[in-house]
Each structure stands twice: as structure tokens, then as C-alpha cells.
Amino acid sequence: MLTVSDLSMQFGSDILFQRVDLQFTAGNCYGIIGANGAGKSTFIKILSGELEPTSGSVTLEAKRRMSVLKQNQSLYDDYTVLDTVIMGNQRLYDCGKEKDAIYDKEDFTDEDGLKAAELEEEFAELGGWEAESDAGRILQGLGVDVEFHQSLMADMDARLKVKVLLAQALFGNPDVILLDEPTNNLDLASVVWLEDFLMDYEGTVLVVSHDRYFLNNICTHIVDIDYGKIKMYVGNYDFWYESSQLMQKLLKDQNKKAEQKIQELQGFIARFSANKSKSRQATSRRKLLDKISVEEMPASGRRYPWVGFKADREPGKDRLFVENISKTVDGVKLLNNISFIVGKEDKIALVGKNELAVTMLYKILSGEVEPDEGTVKWGASITYSYFPKDHNSYFDGLDMDLIDWMRQFSEDKRESYLRSFLGRMLFSGDDVYKNVKVLSGGEKVRCMISRMMLSGANFLMLDQPTNHLDLESIAALNNGLDAFKNNIIFSCHDHQLTQTVANRIIEITDDGIIDRMCSYDEYVHLSDLEEETRG
């Protein structure tokens, strides 16, 4: 359906990828992965026609329609929400407007009647009479209520605008859908709805995402952009990641027990093929996995960060006591009588519909903001390290390299010592002399994680640490937090990280908290049951 032939792209002397030959077919979902700066978004823009490649071509089968998730939130400010979604099928939208304009004419002629009849026929063939109801169904599925459907896009909250543009990309049964980070700013219910939509979709989907859980649920293939090449592999992200690690071991030790490694890989393929799921995508993936050979498995050359947190001292019995915390900002009550005690084994995920409320609680726990009411009491032996959601204040206005930046937070000022922490987060060689003023969002996050590793704290607090990170860094952070033996309080959009790290979920609500000793998946299941009961 969509064919890429001998594709190359470079900016100046920098080659993103070259000589790429791929074919994307109907009924499959392709997850596009790669390190930050590898060219994922550029590849999507080339496929959509927004960017011209340096060489090569992209061919869409005749009479096939492609839909793309737009990134410019102001593009449709003069249109209503419903019209914006219907414009996902531009010909349908234009046909409807042209038809209506003819009927509105005062001097309606026989020629107008013939033209209107032609437009009526085309409008019906394009699904025009069901367009508003179809658009409304998608909007509601993504959490945009009916009350907003006739509102102007200019008047919509930015988080709702993102959902409207996503609805536009999904509207009208396109043959190919291109999605760049579609789950950004989506709440849990909207992500689940999107997963169900894409798993039932019969066309071709290409998606860039940092959400491993999302990729695992929807993908039949992984498209890996790595070291100037783009290669396609069967399976979801977990299959790609685990098999790439196994292949790396095999390649490093080709002469030692090679046959044993091959058998291990074949057993691994068989286990993934046997995974049971009700989704159409997973059924298709199992059939493909049944046919895969060891030679077709990925062997990525990508480097992974290493994240490990080691406490300098053991915490005592008392950890953290939060009692009756309330906070109002600009007349809005964000926190209402929040109380909880952190126990010895607790790794707590803070969740809630209002992320401002969640962030405010972190600011109060860290002492950055005073509550209007209530108290926060830390155990005498507790030392905490805090990763704030907005950490730009740690870098703004500074004119120093990474070594000097890290030196601010370390008792040991030796460059070799500081290099060891930066090196774990892939700042090596001359990278450590990079000025903090020019760091990307992902590089700043990796610096903040290095700072936390350096701290030796025995209690960690992290507010949205996966924002701006690539999949490799998220996986490394996941492993580091999972291995940490002491307390963690964190908030995160990455479902898999939250599921594997948290053993307690605290939901911040308008009335206080809902506190559950359970995994994230169990919390989601219980929340769904409660929603059904209320419904």
C-alpha cells in the first residue's frame, strides 16, 4: 500500500538515513523507534509529503488516502471542533460546503441543480451523511464532550486541541494513518480507546511513540532507525527489545556456545508466538512470529544508558507523614485534606486527572511551597532527591559545561568521579564539556537523573521523569527505579514503568485521595469496575 524506495535524507553533512527500501501493508501497525535525533519525525514528514527526501521516493497506491496527525495546534483556530475533525477527509468537507453554497444561492439555476445532484452523489459515497455522527463518536471516545463540538478551536484548551487533531487523523476511514506521538497529553481512558480503535483498524498505521505499553498493544512490526539505516522487524516493542539484547550477546560471542544461543533465541520466538490476546493485531503478529528465523531478528547497535540509585545510608523506621494538606491557587483548590503515611516497602505512583494538583503536592513535599493547611514530616534518617516536572531553573541563565554543572551537587569535585555519573547517561568524551545552555530536553532530563544518582538519597521523588526521554532511556530509568530498594514517590505517563515499579497507587481527587495497595493494572481494573457501577 505504501512503498519506500532507495530513500535517503541528510541535512548538510549529517546523514540521517540512506538507501531505505520498505513496504507497509494493510492490516499492520508499524511502530517507529530510534534514539532522540535519529530521524523518526523526519521520516514521518517524508512519508506524508511534508518534506522532500534527499533522494529516493515514497509511493502510495492509487486512490488511497493518507491521514496525518497535525502538530500545529493553531492551524484550525477559525473552525469549529466538528468541522476540524471532518476536514480529516478534505474532499468530503469541501464537497459538503460546495453543495451547501449552491443550495444557498438565491438565483438557483438548472445548471446548479445538476451540479448539486453530482455533489450529493459524491457526498453520499464519501459517507457525508454519517460524517457528523462519526466525528462525534471519535471525539467522545477521546474524551471531548458534546458540549465542545460546536466550539471554535481558538477557544479550546490546548489539551483538548490535541485530542481534536487526533480525532481528525482517525476520521473517515483513511487507508494509511501517520501518527507522531499520539498519546502525548492523553488521559488513560483516551489512550485505551485509541488502542482499541487502532487494533480494530484494517488499514495501515505508522506511529512514533515513547510509550512502550502502547507500542506493545498495537504494533505488529517495529521500524528501527539506527546508525543511518531503517530496518523493519516483526513483533511488538518488547519482542524487538528482548530479542535485540539476545542477538547482541550472540554476536559478541559467536564462537562460544553459538548453537546454544540460537536455541535460546528460537525458544524465545516460540514463547512470544504463543502469547494469547484477543486483539486482531496480536493474532496477526503471532502468525508472523511463527515464520520468523534467527537471521531475521534485530541486532541494534544502539547504546543504552545505565541508571542505578544507591543510598548512602539506610533509612530508619519513620519515612514520611503527610497530614491534612490543603492548597488553593488563584481561587482553585488543588489539594483538599491530603493525608497518607509512607511505609517501609512503599513505591507510590501518584495519579490524578489534574496534573497541576499532583505537581503541587510534590512542591509541598519538597519544601518548595508551603501548604495552606496541614503538615509534612520527614523521618529523621531520610534524605530525599527530587526530580521536578519543570526543571529548567536548574539550567536557565547558566554558562558552564556539564562537568561544572555536576560539580555543584557533589562533595567529590574530581572530574574523573563526575565523568563516571555522566558517562552512565551517555555523556562521554568531549560531550562532558558541552555548555548546559545548548542541551536538548532529553539531555537535561539525563543530567537531572545523573544528579539524583550522585545524591546518595534514600528516598526518591520524581514528577514526570520520562518526558523528553527516548525509549532506551525510559527502559534504563525503569530498570533503575525497579532495582532501588527504598521508597519512591513518582508520577509518569509511561504505563509499563508505572506497572513494574509501583506497589501502591494514590489518586489525587477533588475530595482528597483514593489510596490503594495494588499494582497499576489492578488500579485501572478497579477504577473501570467503579465507573461501570456508577454508570
Short mmCIF file of C-alpha atoms in Angstrom, two decimals:
data_model
loop_
_atom_site.label_atom_id
_atom_site.label_comp_id
_atom_site.label_asym_id
_atom_site.label_seq_id
_atom_site.Cartn_x
_atom_site.Cartn_y
_atom_site.Cartn_z
CA MET A 1 0.00 0.00 0.00
CA LEU A 2 2.84 2.41 0.91
CA THR A 3 6.27 1.81 -0.61
CA VAL A 4 9.62 3.45 0.23
CA SER A 5 12.29 3.06 -2.43
CA ASP A 6 16.01 3.89 -2.12
CA LEU A 7 15.21 6.68 0.35
CA SER A 8 17.97 8.89 1.77
CA MET A 9 17.85 12.02 3.92
CA GLN A 10 20.62 14.30 5.04
CA PHE A 11 20.95 17.84 6.37
CA GLY A 12 24.24 19.30 5.23
CA SER A 13 26.89 16.70 6.01
CA ASP A 14 24.71 14.91 8.57
CA ILE A 15 23.15 11.74 7.14
CA LEU A 16 20.02 10.63 8.98
CA PHE A 17 19.43 7.51 6.90
CA GLN A 18 20.18 6.24 3.42
CA ARG A 19 19.17 3.57 0.87
CA VAL A 20 15.97 2.66 2.69
CA ASP A 21 13.63 0.16 1.00
CA LEU A 22 10.44 -0.70 2.90
CA GLN A 23 6.86 -1.72 2.20
CA PHE A 24 3.95 -1.03 4.56
CA THR A 25 0.83 -3.12 4.02
CA ALA A 26 -2.81 -3.06 5.13
CA GLY A 27 -3.80 -4.66 8.41
CA ASN A 28 -0.50 -3.93 10.11
CA CYS A 29 0.67 -1.34 12.63
CA TYR A 30 4.30 -0.21 12.45
CA GLY A 31 5.97 1.34 15.49
CA ILE A 32 8.80 3.69 14.50
CA ILE A 33 11.57 3.81 17.10
CA GLY A 34 15.03 5.33 17.41
CA ALA A 35 17.15 7.46 19.71
CA ASN A 36 16.44 11.19 20.01
CA GLY A 37 17.64 12.86 16.83
CA ALA A 38 17.68 9.63 14.82
CA GLY A 39 15.07 10.98 12.39
CA LYS A 40 11.72 9.48 13.46
CA SER A 41 9.67 12.65 12.96
CA THR A 42 11.63 13.47 9.79
CA PHE A 43 10.76 10.04 8.38
CA ILE A 44 7.05 10.62 9.12
CA LYS A 45 7.22 14.04 7.42
CA ILE A 46 8.81 12.48 4.32
CA LEU A 47 6.12 9.78 4.18
CA SER A 48 3.39 12.43 4.44
CA GLY A 49 4.93 14.60 1.73
CA GLU A 50 5.69 17.48 4.09
CA LEU A 51 9.44 17.05 3.49
CA GLU A 52 11.29 16.16 0.31
CA PRO A 53 13.94 13.44 0.75
CA THR A 54 17.49 13.96 -0.45
CA SER A 55 16.94 11.04 -2.81
CA GLY A 56 14.53 8.17 -3.38
CA SER A 57 10.75 8.07 -3.42
CA VAL A 58 7.61 7.33 -1.42
CA THR A 59 4.68 5.83 -3.33
CA LEU A 60 1.09 5.49 -2.15
CA GLU A 61 -1.17 3.18 -4.15
CA ALA A 62 -3.57 4.96 -6.48
CA LYS A 63 -6.90 6.08 -4.99
CA ARG A 64 -5.62 5.50 -1.45
CA ARG A 65 -6.00 8.24 1.16
CA MET A 66 -3.41 9.11 3.80
CA SER A 67 -4.22 10.90 7.05
CA VAL A 68 -1.63 12.61 9.27
CA LEU A 69 -1.74 13.81 12.89
CA LYS A 70 -1.12 17.55 12.59
CA GLN A 71 1.28 19.17 15.08
CA ASN A 72 0.26 22.83 14.61
CA GLN A 73 -2.47 23.44 17.19
CA SER A 74 -3.35 26.90 15.77
CA LEU A 75 -3.96 25.70 12.21
CA TYR A 76 -7.74 25.36 12.61
CA ASP A 77 -8.48 28.16 15.09
CA ASP A 78 -11.14 29.69 12.78
CA TYR A 79 -13.12 26.42 12.50
CA THR A 80 -15.44 24.57 14.86
CA VAL A 81 -14.28 21.39 16.54
CA LEU A 82 -16.66 19.25 14.46
CA ASP A 83 -15.61 20.86 11.17
CA THR A 84 -11.93 20.42 12.10
CA VAL A 85 -12.43 16.68 12.54
CA ILE A 86 -14.40 16.32 9.29
CA MET A 87 -11.59 18.14 7.48
CA GLY A 88 -9.60 14.97 8.10
CA ASN A 89 -11.27 13.96 4.82
CA GLN A 90 -10.73 17.23 2.98
CA ARG A 91 -12.65 16.20 -0.13
CA LEU A 92 -15.70 15.25 1.92
CA TYR A 93 -15.58 18.58 3.78
CA ASP A 94 -15.15 20.59 0.54
CA CYS A 95 -17.92 18.63 -1.15
CA GLY A 96 -20.34 19.39 1.68
CA LYS A 97 -19.50 23.10 1.71
CA GLU A 98 -19.77 23.38 -2.09
CA LYS A 99 -23.13 21.62 -2.02
CA ASP A 100 -24.46 23.88 0.73
CA ALA A 101 -23.25 27.00 -1.08
CA ILE A 102 -25.24 26.04 -4.19
CA TYR A 103 -28.43 25.50 -2.17
CA ASP A 104 -27.95 28.89 -0.52
CA LYS A 105 -27.95 30.70 -3.86
CA GLU A 106 -30.94 32.96 -4.47
CA ASP A 107 -30.79 32.55 -8.28
CA PHE A 108 -30.74 28.73 -8.34
CA THR A 109 -30.45 27.55 -11.99
CA ASP A 110 -30.92 24.23 -13.77
CA GLU A 111 -27.14 24.02 -14.09
CA ASP A 112 -26.87 24.48 -10.33
CA GLY A 113 -29.34 21.65 -9.87
CA LEU A 114 -27.27 19.28 -11.98
CA LYS A 115 -24.09 20.25 -10.12
CA ALA A 116 -25.82 19.80 -6.78
CA ALA A 117 -27.02 16.35 -7.81
CA GLU A 118 -23.45 15.35 -8.69
CA LEU A 119 -22.21 16.65 -5.38
CA GLU A 120 -25.00 14.88 -3.49
CA GLU A 121 -23.96 11.58 -5.05
CA GLU A 122 -20.27 12.13 -4.24
CA PHE A 123 -21.14 13.35 -0.73
CA ALA A 124 -23.11 10.16 -0.05
CA GLU A 125 -20.35 7.91 -1.44
CA LEU A 126 -17.82 9.62 0.85
CA GLY A 127 -20.01 8.98 3.89
CA GLY A 128 -21.13 12.57 4.23
CA TRP A 129 -24.49 11.85 5.85
CA GLU A 130 -22.79 9.94 8.67
CA ALA A 131 -19.85 12.37 8.94
CA GLU A 132 -21.06 14.40 11.93
CA SER A 133 -22.10 11.34 13.93
CA ASP A 134 -18.83 9.54 13.09
CA ALA A 135 -16.79 12.60 14.06
CA GLY A 136 -18.79 12.98 17.27
CA ARG A 137 -18.22 9.33 18.18
CA ILE A 138 -14.44 9.66 17.77
CA LEU A 139 -14.37 12.92 19.74
CA GLN A 140 -16.32 11.42 22.61
CA GLY A 141 -14.11 8.33 22.58
CA LEU A 142 -11.09 10.60 23.05
CA GLY A 143 -12.79 12.50 25.86
CA VAL A 144 -14.03 15.62 24.02
CA ASP A 145 -17.60 16.03 25.27
CA VAL A 146 -20.55 17.02 23.04
CA GLU A 147 -20.71 20.48 24.64
CA PHE A 148 -17.45 21.38 22.85
CA HIS A 149 -18.29 20.05 19.37
CA GLN A 150 -19.60 23.38 18.04
CA SER A 151 -16.95 25.47 19.81
CA LEU A 152 -14.25 27.28 17.87
CA MET A 153 -10.83 25.64 18.04
CA ALA A 154 -9.39 29.01 19.12
CA ASP A 155 -11.43 28.77 22.32
CA MET A 156 -10.35 25.22 23.19
CA ASP A 157 -7.86 24.26 25.91
CA ALA A 158 -4.53 23.08 24.45
CA ARG A 159 -5.01 19.57 25.87
CA LEU A 160 -8.39 19.26 24.12
CA LYS A 161 -6.96 20.67 20.88
CA VAL A 162 -4.52 17.75 20.79
CA LYS A 163 -7.44 15.33 21.04
CA VAL A 164 -9.36 17.10 18.27
CA LEU A 165 -6.38 16.90 15.91
CA LEU A 166 -6.00 13.21 16.74
CA ALA A 167 -9.71 12.69 16.00
CA GLN A 168 -9.14 14.44 12.66
CA ALA A 169 -6.37 11.97 11.78
CA LEU A 170 -8.61 9.00 12.59
CA PHE A 171 -11.73 10.30 10.84
CA GLY A 172 -13.20 8.97 7.62
CA ASN A 173 -11.57 5.54 7.43
CA PRO A 174 -8.31 6.59 5.72
CA ASP A 175 -6.18 3.88 4.12
CA VAL A 176 -2.96 5.00 5.85
CA ILE A 177 -2.66 6.79 9.20
CA LEU A 178 0.59 8.51 10.28
CA LEU A 179 0.78 9.37 13.98
CA ASP A 180 3.67 11.19 15.68
CA GLU A 181 3.40 10.84 19.49
CA PRO A 182 -0.42 10.42 19.55
CA THR A 183 -0.60 9.61 23.29
CA ASN A 184 1.03 12.87 24.43
CA ASN A 185 -1.32 14.63 26.88
CA LEU A 186 -3.95 11.88 26.59
CA ASP A 187 -5.59 10.62 29.77
CA LEU A 188 -5.73 6.89 30.47
CA ALA A 189 -9.28 6.40 29.18
CA SER A 190 -8.43 8.12 25.88
CA VAL A 191 -5.29 6.01 25.40
CA VAL A 192 -7.29 2.81 25.97
CA TRP A 193 -9.91 3.97 23.45
CA LEU A 194 -7.18 4.78 20.91
CA GLU A 195 -5.59 1.36 21.39
CA ASP A 196 -8.94 -0.35 20.74
CA PHE A 197 -9.55 1.82 17.67
CA LEU A 198 -6.15 1.04 16.13
CA MET A 199 -6.31 -2.68 16.92
CA ASP A 200 -9.61 -2.91 15.02
CA TYR A 201 -8.44 -0.67 12.17
CA GLU A 202 -7.98 -2.54 8.88
CA GLY A 203 -5.71 -0.07 7.12
CA THR A 204 -2.02 0.74 7.61
CA VAL A 205 -0.80 2.57 10.71
CA LEU A 206 2.65 4.07 11.27
CA VAL A 207 3.22 5.50 14.73
CA VAL A 208 6.07 7.21 16.56
CA SER A 209 5.69 6.82 20.32
CA HIS A 210 7.77 6.71 23.50
CA ASP A 211 5.03 4.73 25.25
CA ARG A 212 6.24 1.12 25.34
CA TYR A 213 2.95 -0.24 26.68
CA PHE A 214 1.08 1.45 23.81
CA LEU A 215 3.52 0.08 21.22
CA ASN A 216 3.28 -3.40 22.72
CA ASN A 217 -0.51 -3.37 22.49
CA ILE A 218 -0.93 -2.14 18.93
CA CYS A 219 2.18 -2.99 16.87
CA THR A 220 2.65 -5.92 14.52
CA HIS A 221 6.07 -4.58 13.40
CA ILE A 222 8.86 -2.36 14.69
CA VAL A 223 10.68 0.01 12.32
CA ASP A 224 14.06 0.81 13.85
CA ILE A 225 16.06 3.89 12.83
CA ASP A 226 19.59 3.19 13.95
CA TYR A 227 23.02 4.35 12.72
CA GLY A 228 21.87 5.68 9.38
CA LYS A 229 19.68 2.70 8.49
CA ILE A 230 15.99 1.91 8.80
CA LYS A 231 15.10 -1.75 9.29
CA MET A 232 11.77 -3.45 9.85
CA TYR A 233 11.19 -6.32 12.28
CA VAL A 234 8.16 -8.47 13.10
CA GLY A 235 6.68 -8.15 16.59
CA ASN A 236 5.94 -5.50 19.18
CA TYR A 237 8.43 -3.37 21.13
CA ASP A 238 9.11 -5.91 23.89
CA PHE A 239 9.88 -8.59 21.31
CA TRP A 240 12.22 -6.20 19.48
CA TYR A 241 13.97 -5.09 22.69
CA GLU A 242 14.46 -8.51 24.24
CA SER A 243 15.46 -10.21 21.02
CA SER A 244 17.91 -7.40 20.17
CA GLN A 245 19.58 -7.90 23.57
CA LEU A 246 19.83 -11.65 22.93
CA MET A 247 21.24 -11.07 19.47
CA GLN A 248 23.85 -8.71 20.85
CA LYS A 249 25.04 -11.46 23.19
CA LEU A 250 25.18 -13.91 20.30
CA LEU A 251 27.16 -11.53 18.09
CA LYS A 252 29.64 -10.80 20.88
CA ASP A 253 30.27 -14.49 21.40
CA GLN A 254 29.76 -16.09 18.01
CA ASN A 255 32.27 -18.88 18.59
CA LYS A 256 31.26 -19.84 22.12
CA LYS A 257 28.17 -21.94 22.50
CA ALA A 258 26.69 -20.37 19.38
CA GLU A 259 24.31 -23.25 18.86
CA GLN A 260 23.06 -22.94 22.42
CA LYS A 261 22.38 -19.24 21.84
CA ILE A 262 20.49 -19.99 18.65
CA GLN A 263 18.33 -22.50 20.51
CA GLU A 264 17.71 -19.87 23.18
CA LEU A 265 16.61 -17.40 20.53
CA GLN A 266 14.33 -19.94 18.87
CA GLY A 267 12.74 -20.73 22.23
CA PHE A 268 12.28 -17.02 22.82
CA ILE A 269 10.49 -16.62 19.47
CA ALA A 270 8.25 -19.57 20.29
CA ARG A 271 7.28 -18.07 23.66
CA PHE A 272 6.27 -14.76 22.09
CA SER A 273 4.35 -16.55 19.33
CA ALA A 274 2.34 -18.40 21.96
CA ASN A 275 1.24 -15.21 23.75
CA LYS A 276 -2.53 -15.13 23.87
CA SER A 277 -4.54 -11.99 23.17
CA LYS A 278 -7.96 -11.18 21.84
CA SER A 279 -6.77 -8.39 19.57
CA ARG A 280 -6.68 -8.73 15.82
CA GLN A 281 -3.22 -7.14 15.76
CA ALA A 282 -1.81 -9.72 18.18
CA THR A 283 -3.31 -12.60 16.19
CA SER A 284 -1.65 -11.25 13.05
CA ARG A 285 1.63 -10.81 14.93
CA ARG A 286 1.61 -14.40 16.19
CA LYS A 287 1.24 -15.70 12.64
CA LEU A 288 4.21 -13.59 11.55
CA LEU A 289 6.33 -14.66 14.53
CA ASP A 290 5.67 -18.31 13.71
CA LYS A 291 7.55 -17.77 10.43
CA ILE A 292 10.49 -15.71 11.70
CA SER A 293 14.02 -17.11 11.63
CA VAL A 294 17.00 -16.27 13.84
CA GLU A 295 18.68 -14.44 10.94
CA GLU A 296 15.75 -12.00 10.76
CA MET A 297 15.98 -10.92 14.39
CA PRO A 298 17.25 -7.42 15.27
CA ALA A 299 20.83 -6.65 16.21
CA SER A 300 20.75 -2.99 17.25
CA GLY A 301 23.95 -1.05 17.68
CA ARG A 302 22.21 1.49 19.92
CA ARG A 303 23.75 2.32 23.30
CA TYR A 304 21.65 2.21 26.44
CA PRO A 305 22.13 4.44 29.49
CA TRP A 306 22.67 2.82 32.87
CA VAL A 307 20.60 4.10 35.77
CA GLY A 308 21.27 2.96 39.33
CA PHE A 309 20.43 4.68 42.63
CA LYS A 310 22.49 3.77 45.70
CA ALA A 311 21.58 5.14 49.14
CA ASP A 312 24.46 6.42 51.29
CA ARG A 313 22.63 5.44 54.48
CA GLU A 314 19.89 3.05 55.47
CA PRO A 315 16.57 4.74 56.33
CA GLY A 316 15.04 4.22 59.76
CA LYS A 317 11.53 3.14 60.62
CA ASP A 318 9.88 6.54 60.04
CA ARG A 319 9.75 7.63 56.38
CA LEU A 320 7.13 10.29 55.58
CA PHE A 321 3.95 11.53 57.29
CA VAL A 322 1.53 13.75 55.32
CA GLU A 323 -1.38 15.09 57.35
CA ASN A 324 -4.37 17.16 56.20
CA ILE A 325 -2.57 19.03 53.39
CA SER A 326 -4.70 21.60 51.54
CA LYS A 327 -3.65 24.17 48.95
CA THR A 328 -5.58 26.76 46.92
CA VAL A 329 -4.00 28.59 43.97
CA ASP A 330 -5.71 31.51 42.20
CA GLY A 331 -9.00 30.62 43.82
CA VAL A 332 -8.85 26.97 42.73
CA LYS A 333 -8.47 24.33 45.42
CA LEU A 334 -5.84 21.93 44.08
CA LEU A 335 -5.35 19.82 47.21
CA ASN A 336 -8.09 19.05 49.71
CA ASN A 337 -7.21 17.45 53.04
CA ILE A 338 -4.50 15.08 51.76
CA SER A 339 -3.23 12.55 54.32
CA PHE A 340 -1.08 9.43 53.97
CA ILE A 341 1.86 7.66 55.61
CA VAL A 342 4.71 6.10 53.63
CA GLY A 343 5.66 2.64 54.87
CA LYS A 344 8.91 0.72 54.60
CA GLU A 345 8.16 -1.14 51.33
CA ASP A 346 6.16 1.56 49.54
CA LYS A 347 6.83 2.61 45.98
CA ILE A 348 3.98 5.01 45.32
CA ALA A 349 2.62 6.20 41.97
CA LEU A 350 0.75 9.49 42.27
CA VAL A 351 -2.02 9.77 39.68
CA GLY A 352 -4.91 12.14 39.06
CA LYS A 353 -6.83 13.94 36.34
CA ASN A 354 -5.43 17.30 37.45
CA GLU A 355 -1.66 17.18 36.91
CA LEU A 356 -1.33 20.66 38.44
CA ALA A 357 -2.60 19.20 41.73
CA VAL A 358 -0.14 16.31 41.56
CA THR A 359 2.78 18.66 40.85
CA MET A 360 1.69 20.96 43.69
CA LEU A 361 1.86 18.04 46.12
CA TYR A 362 5.47 17.36 45.05
CA LYS A 363 6.33 21.03 45.59
CA ILE A 364 4.90 20.87 49.09
CA LEU A 365 6.64 17.59 49.94
CA SER A 366 9.97 19.02 48.77
CA GLY A 367 9.51 22.21 50.79
CA GLU A 368 9.39 24.38 47.68
CA VAL A 369 5.85 25.58 48.55
CA GLU A 370 4.09 25.90 51.90
CA PRO A 371 0.62 24.34 52.25
CA ASP A 372 -2.34 26.46 53.34
CA GLU A 373 -3.15 23.81 55.91
CA GLY A 374 -1.60 20.60 57.19
CA THR A 375 1.90 19.30 57.80
CA VAL A 376 4.66 17.27 56.14
CA LYS A 377 7.04 15.39 58.43
CA TRP A 378 10.05 13.50 57.14
CA GLY A 379 11.75 10.74 59.13
CA ALA A 380 14.95 11.83 60.88
CA SER A 381 17.11 9.44 58.81
CA ILE A 382 15.55 10.31 55.44
CA THR A 383 17.44 12.11 52.70
CA TYR A 384 15.42 12.72 49.56
CA SER A 385 16.22 13.65 45.99
CA TYR A 386 13.56 15.42 43.91
CA PHE A 387 13.08 15.47 40.14
CA PRO A 388 10.66 18.36 39.38
CA LYS A 389 8.48 18.29 36.29
CA ASP A 390 9.72 21.75 35.34
CA HIS A 391 13.46 21.61 35.94
CA ASN A 392 14.53 24.48 33.65
CA SER A 393 15.50 26.56 36.70
CA TYR A 394 18.44 24.17 37.18
CA PHE A 395 19.85 25.27 33.79
CA ASP A 396 18.48 28.72 32.93
CA GLY A 397 20.99 31.56 32.91
CA LEU A 398 23.97 29.27 33.49
CA ASP A 399 27.13 29.46 31.35
CA MET A 400 29.01 26.29 32.28
CA ASP A 401 29.83 22.85 30.95
CA LEU A 402 28.31 19.59 32.22
CA ILE A 403 31.28 18.80 34.49
CA ASP A 404 30.94 22.13 36.31
CA TRP A 405 27.17 21.72 36.43
CA MET A 406 27.52 18.34 38.15
CA ARG A 407 30.24 19.71 40.44
CA GLN A 408 27.62 21.95 42.10
CA PHE A 409 25.91 18.87 43.54
CA SER A 410 28.93 16.78 44.56
CA GLU A 411 31.22 16.74 47.58
CA ASP A 412 33.82 14.95 45.45
CA LYS A 413 34.87 17.57 42.89
CA ARG A 414 37.21 15.37 40.81
CA GLU A 415 36.44 15.35 37.10
CA SER A 416 37.01 11.59 36.85
CA TYR A 417 34.40 10.99 39.57
CA LEU A 418 31.82 13.27 37.90
CA ARG A 419 32.54 11.76 34.49
CA SER A 420 31.52 8.35 35.81
CA PHE A 421 27.98 9.56 36.54
CA LEU A 422 27.66 11.47 33.28
CA GLY A 423 29.09 8.53 31.35
CA ARG A 424 26.35 6.24 32.63
CA MET A 425 23.86 8.59 30.98
CA LEU A 426 25.81 8.53 27.68
CA PHE A 427 27.72 11.80 28.13
CA SER A 428 31.20 10.64 27.20
CA GLY A 429 34.36 12.09 25.66
CA ASP A 430 34.02 15.78 24.80
CA ASP A 431 30.25 15.63 25.48
CA VAL A 432 31.00 16.44 29.13
CA TYR A 433 32.28 19.88 28.04
CA LYS A 434 29.01 20.75 26.31
CA ASN A 435 27.52 24.01 27.60
CA VAL A 436 24.28 23.48 29.51
CA LYS A 437 22.72 26.35 27.53
CA VAL A 438 22.52 24.19 24.41
CA LEU A 439 21.18 20.96 25.95
CA SER A 440 18.07 19.38 24.46
CA GLY A 441 15.08 18.46 26.63
CA GLY A 442 16.16 14.82 26.76
CA GLU A 443 19.75 15.74 27.66
CA LYS A 444 18.54 17.92 30.53
CA VAL A 445 16.50 15.02 31.89
CA ARG A 446 19.52 12.73 31.71
CA CYS A 447 21.56 15.36 33.60
CA MET A 448 18.89 15.53 36.30
CA ILE A 449 18.92 11.74 36.64
CA SER A 450 22.73 11.82 36.90
CA ARG A 451 22.33 14.38 39.69
CA MET A 452 19.90 12.07 41.50
CA MET A 453 22.29 9.12 41.21
CA LEU A 454 25.06 11.32 42.61
CA SER A 455 22.96 12.39 45.61
CA GLY A 456 23.02 9.10 47.51
CA ALA A 457 19.47 9.79 48.70
CA ASN A 458 17.43 7.04 50.34
CA PHE A 459 14.05 8.44 49.20
CA LEU A 460 13.31 9.42 45.58
CA MET A 461 10.59 11.74 44.27
CA LEU A 462 10.09 12.08 40.51
CA ASP A 463 7.42 14.14 38.75
CA GLN A 464 7.10 13.05 35.07
CA PRO A 465 10.75 11.99 34.57
CA THR A 466 10.07 10.26 31.22
CA ASN A 467 9.06 13.47 29.43
CA HIS A 468 11.57 14.11 26.58
CA LEU A 469 13.31 10.73 27.04
CA ASP A 470 13.75 8.22 24.23
CA LEU A 471 12.69 4.60 24.65
CA GLU A 472 16.19 3.44 25.60
CA SER A 473 16.47 5.98 28.41
CA ILE A 474 12.96 5.19 29.65
CA ALA A 475 13.84 1.48 29.79
CA ALA A 476 17.05 2.28 31.71
CA LEU A 477 15.18 4.51 34.18
CA ASN A 478 12.56 1.79 34.59
CA ASN A 479 15.25 -0.74 35.48
CA GLY A 480 16.94 1.65 37.91
CA LEU A 481 13.76 2.52 39.80
CA ASP A 482 12.66 -1.11 39.90
CA ALA A 483 16.02 -2.13 41.43
CA PHE A 484 16.02 0.66 44.07
CA LYS A 485 15.38 -0.95 47.47
CA ASN A 486 13.99 2.09 49.28
CA ASN A 487 11.00 4.42 48.91
CA ILE A 488 9.90 6.15 45.73
CA ILE A 489 7.04 8.54 45.01
CA PHE A 490 6.65 9.17 41.30
CA SER A 491 4.28 10.24 38.53
CA CYS A 492 4.73 9.02 34.99
CA HIS A 493 2.88 8.74 31.69
CA ASP A 494 4.71 5.50 30.88
CA HIS A 495 2.26 2.70 31.69
CA GLN A 496 4.90 -0.02 31.75
CA LEU A 497 7.18 1.85 34.14
CA THR A 498 4.29 2.58 36.49
CA GLN A 499 3.10 -1.04 36.38
CA THR A 500 6.53 -2.54 37.06
CA VAL A 501 7.71 -0.11 39.76
CA ALA A 502 4.66 0.89 41.85
CA ASN A 503 3.13 -1.30 44.55
CA ARG A 504 0.81 1.43 45.83
CA ILE A 505 -1.35 3.91 43.90
CA ILE A 506 -2.52 7.21 45.39
CA GLU A 507 -5.03 9.07 43.24
CA ILE A 508 -5.42 12.81 43.92
CA THR A 509 -9.11 13.76 43.64
CA ASP A 510 -11.15 16.91 44.30
CA ASP A 511 -12.24 15.43 47.64
CA GLY A 512 -8.90 14.09 48.88
CA ILE A 513 -7.24 10.84 47.83
CA ILE A 514 -8.03 7.26 46.83
CA ASP A 515 -5.28 5.08 48.31
CA ARG A 516 -4.83 1.51 47.05
CA MET A 517 -2.15 -1.06 47.87
CA CYS A 518 -2.01 -2.62 44.41
CA SER A 519 -0.29 -2.56 41.04
CA TYR A 520 -1.18 -0.01 38.39
CA ASP A 521 -3.04 -2.57 36.25
CA GLU A 522 -5.08 -3.61 39.28
CA TYR A 523 -5.87 0.04 39.99
CA VAL A 524 -7.02 0.57 36.39
CA HIS A 525 -9.22 -2.54 36.59
CA LEU A 526 -10.78 -1.44 39.88
CA SER A 527 -11.37 2.08 38.52
CA ASP A 528 -13.10 0.62 35.45
CA LEU A 529 -15.38 -1.51 37.65
CA GLU A 530 -16.29 1.52 39.76
CA GLU A 531 -17.02 3.55 36.62
CA GLU A 532 -19.32 0.81 35.32
CA THR A 533 -21.11 0.66 38.69
CA ARG A 534 -21.67 4.43 38.68
CA GLY A 535 -22.84 4.22 35.06
#
